[in-house]
Amino acid sequence: KHPANDSGTIVSQNHERKENNDFTIVEIGSGVGNAILPLLELSDYCQTQHDRRLVVYGFDFSHVAVSLMQQDERYIAASKDALSSVWDITEVHAKDVVVQQAQKGVAHVAMLLFCLS
């Protein structure tokens, strides 16, 4: 059970407020970036309208798909706000995935989209 603060709002004892104002999205099964790349186009809007930096991480099983995403001009233009990597979720536990520049364990939205072909 979470205690309430003076205003009656529920407060988690383990909640730590992030010092930055990033909004982080992680997609597992990102493929060539069909969901991530359009989101990156909104990065400037989020920054100017909501004073939040949109940070997107994409992981996929396919080396080819990740490489294609990394070559897209939207990904390149947003290189400070995007990171992608190959990750086989059947082989490596999430805690062992190396994510540069990331705050481990912090994501506001996680997307899991899988397409079997």
Coordinates of C-alpha atoms in Angstrom, one line a residue:
K1 CA 0.0 0.0 0.0
H2 CA 1.3 3.4 -0.9
P3 CA 1.0 6.3 1.7
A4 CA -0.8 9.5 0.8
N5 CA 0.8 12.9 1.1
D6 CA -0.8 15.9 2.8
S7 CA -3.0 16.6 -0.2
G8 CA -4.3 13.0 -0.3
T9 CA -2.3 12.1 -3.4
I10 CA -0.8 8.6 -3.5
V11 CA 2.9 8.6 -3.2
S12 CA 5.2 5.7 -3.9
Q13 CA 8.0 5.4 -1.3
N14 CA 10.4 4.0 -4.0
H15 CA 9.6 6.7 -6.6
E16 CA 12.6 8.8 -7.5
R17 CA 12.1 11.9 -9.6
K18 CA 14.4 12.1 -12.6
E19 CA 16.5 15.3 -12.7
N20 CA 16.0 15.7 -16.4
N21 CA 12.8 16.1 -18.2
D22 CA 13.2 13.4 -20.9
F23 CA 10.3 11.4 -22.1
T24 CA 11.7 7.9 -22.9
I25 CA 10.1 5.4 -25.3
V26 CA 11.6 1.9 -25.7
E27 CA 10.5 -0.3 -28.6
I28 CA 11.3 -4.0 -28.5
G29 CA 10.9 -5.5 -32.0
S30 CA 11.5 -2.1 -33.7
G31 CA 12.4 -3.7 -37.1
V32 CA 13.3 -1.0 -39.6
G33 CA 11.8 1.8 -37.4
N34 CA 8.2 2.1 -38.7
A35 CA 7.1 3.2 -35.3
I36 CA 10.2 4.9 -34.0
L37 CA 11.1 7.1 -37.0
P38 CA 7.8 9.0 -37.1
L39 CA 8.1 9.6 -33.3
L40 CA 11.6 11.1 -33.9
E41 CA 10.0 13.6 -36.2
L42 CA 8.0 14.8 -33.2
S43 CA 11.1 15.4 -31.1
D44 CA 11.4 19.2 -31.8
Y45 CA 7.6 19.6 -31.2
C46 CA 7.9 17.9 -27.8
Q47 CA 10.9 20.1 -26.9
T48 CA 9.3 23.4 -27.9
Q49 CA 5.7 22.8 -26.9
H50 CA 6.1 20.6 -23.8
D51 CA 9.7 21.4 -22.7
R52 CA 10.4 17.6 -22.8
R53 CA 13.1 15.9 -24.8
L54 CA 11.8 12.8 -26.6
V55 CA 14.3 10.0 -26.3
V56 CA 13.7 6.8 -28.3
Y57 CA 15.4 3.4 -28.0
G58 CA 14.8 0.6 -30.6
F59 CA 15.8 -3.0 -30.3
D60 CA 15.3 -5.8 -32.8
F61 CA 16.5 -9.3 -33.5
S62 CA 17.6 -8.5 -37.0
H63 CA 21.0 -6.9 -37.7
V64 CA 19.7 -6.0 -41.2
A65 CA 16.6 -4.2 -39.8
V66 CA 18.6 -2.2 -37.2
S67 CA 21.2 -1.2 -39.8
L68 CA 18.4 0.0 -42.2
M69 CA 16.9 2.1 -39.4
Q70 CA 20.2 3.6 -38.5
Q71 CA 20.7 4.7 -42.1
D72 CA 17.4 6.5 -42.3
E73 CA 17.8 10.3 -42.5
R74 CA 15.3 10.8 -39.6
Y75 CA 17.4 8.6 -37.4
I76 CA 20.6 10.3 -38.3
A77 CA 19.1 13.8 -37.8
A78 CA 17.9 12.7 -34.3
S79 CA 21.1 10.9 -33.3
K80 CA 21.2 12.6 -29.9
D81 CA 17.7 11.4 -29.2
A82 CA 17.8 7.9 -30.6
L83 CA 19.6 4.7 -30.0
S84 CA 19.1 1.3 -31.5
S85 CA 20.7 -2.0 -31.1
V86 CA 20.4 -5.7 -32.0
W87 CA 18.9 -7.7 -29.1
D88 CA 17.7 -11.3 -29.2
I89 CA 15.3 -11.4 -26.2
T90 CA 15.5 -15.2 -26.2
E91 CA 19.3 -15.1 -25.5
V92 CA 20.1 -12.0 -23.4
H93 CA 18.2 -10.8 -20.3
A94 CA 17.1 -7.1 -20.4
K95 CA 19.4 -6.2 -17.5
D96 CA 22.4 -7.3 -19.6
V97 CA 21.6 -5.2 -22.7
V98 CA 24.2 -2.5 -23.0
V99 CA 22.6 0.9 -23.6
Q100 CA 24.9 3.8 -23.9
Q101 CA 23.6 7.2 -22.6
A102 CA 20.6 5.5 -21.0
Q103 CA 19.2 5.7 -17.5
K104 CA 18.9 2.0 -16.8
G105 CA 15.4 0.9 -15.9
V106 CA 13.7 4.2 -16.9
A107 CA 11.1 4.3 -19.6
H108 CA 7.8 6.0 -19.8
V109 CA 6.4 3.9 -22.7
A110 CA 7.4 0.4 -23.8
M111 CA 6.2 -0.9 -27.2
L112 CA 6.4 -4.5 -28.2
L113 CA 5.4 -5.0 -31.8
F114 CA 6.3 -8.4 -33.4
C115 CA 5.6 -9.4 -37.0
L116 CA 6.4 -13.0 -38.0
S117 CA 7.0 -13.4 -41.7

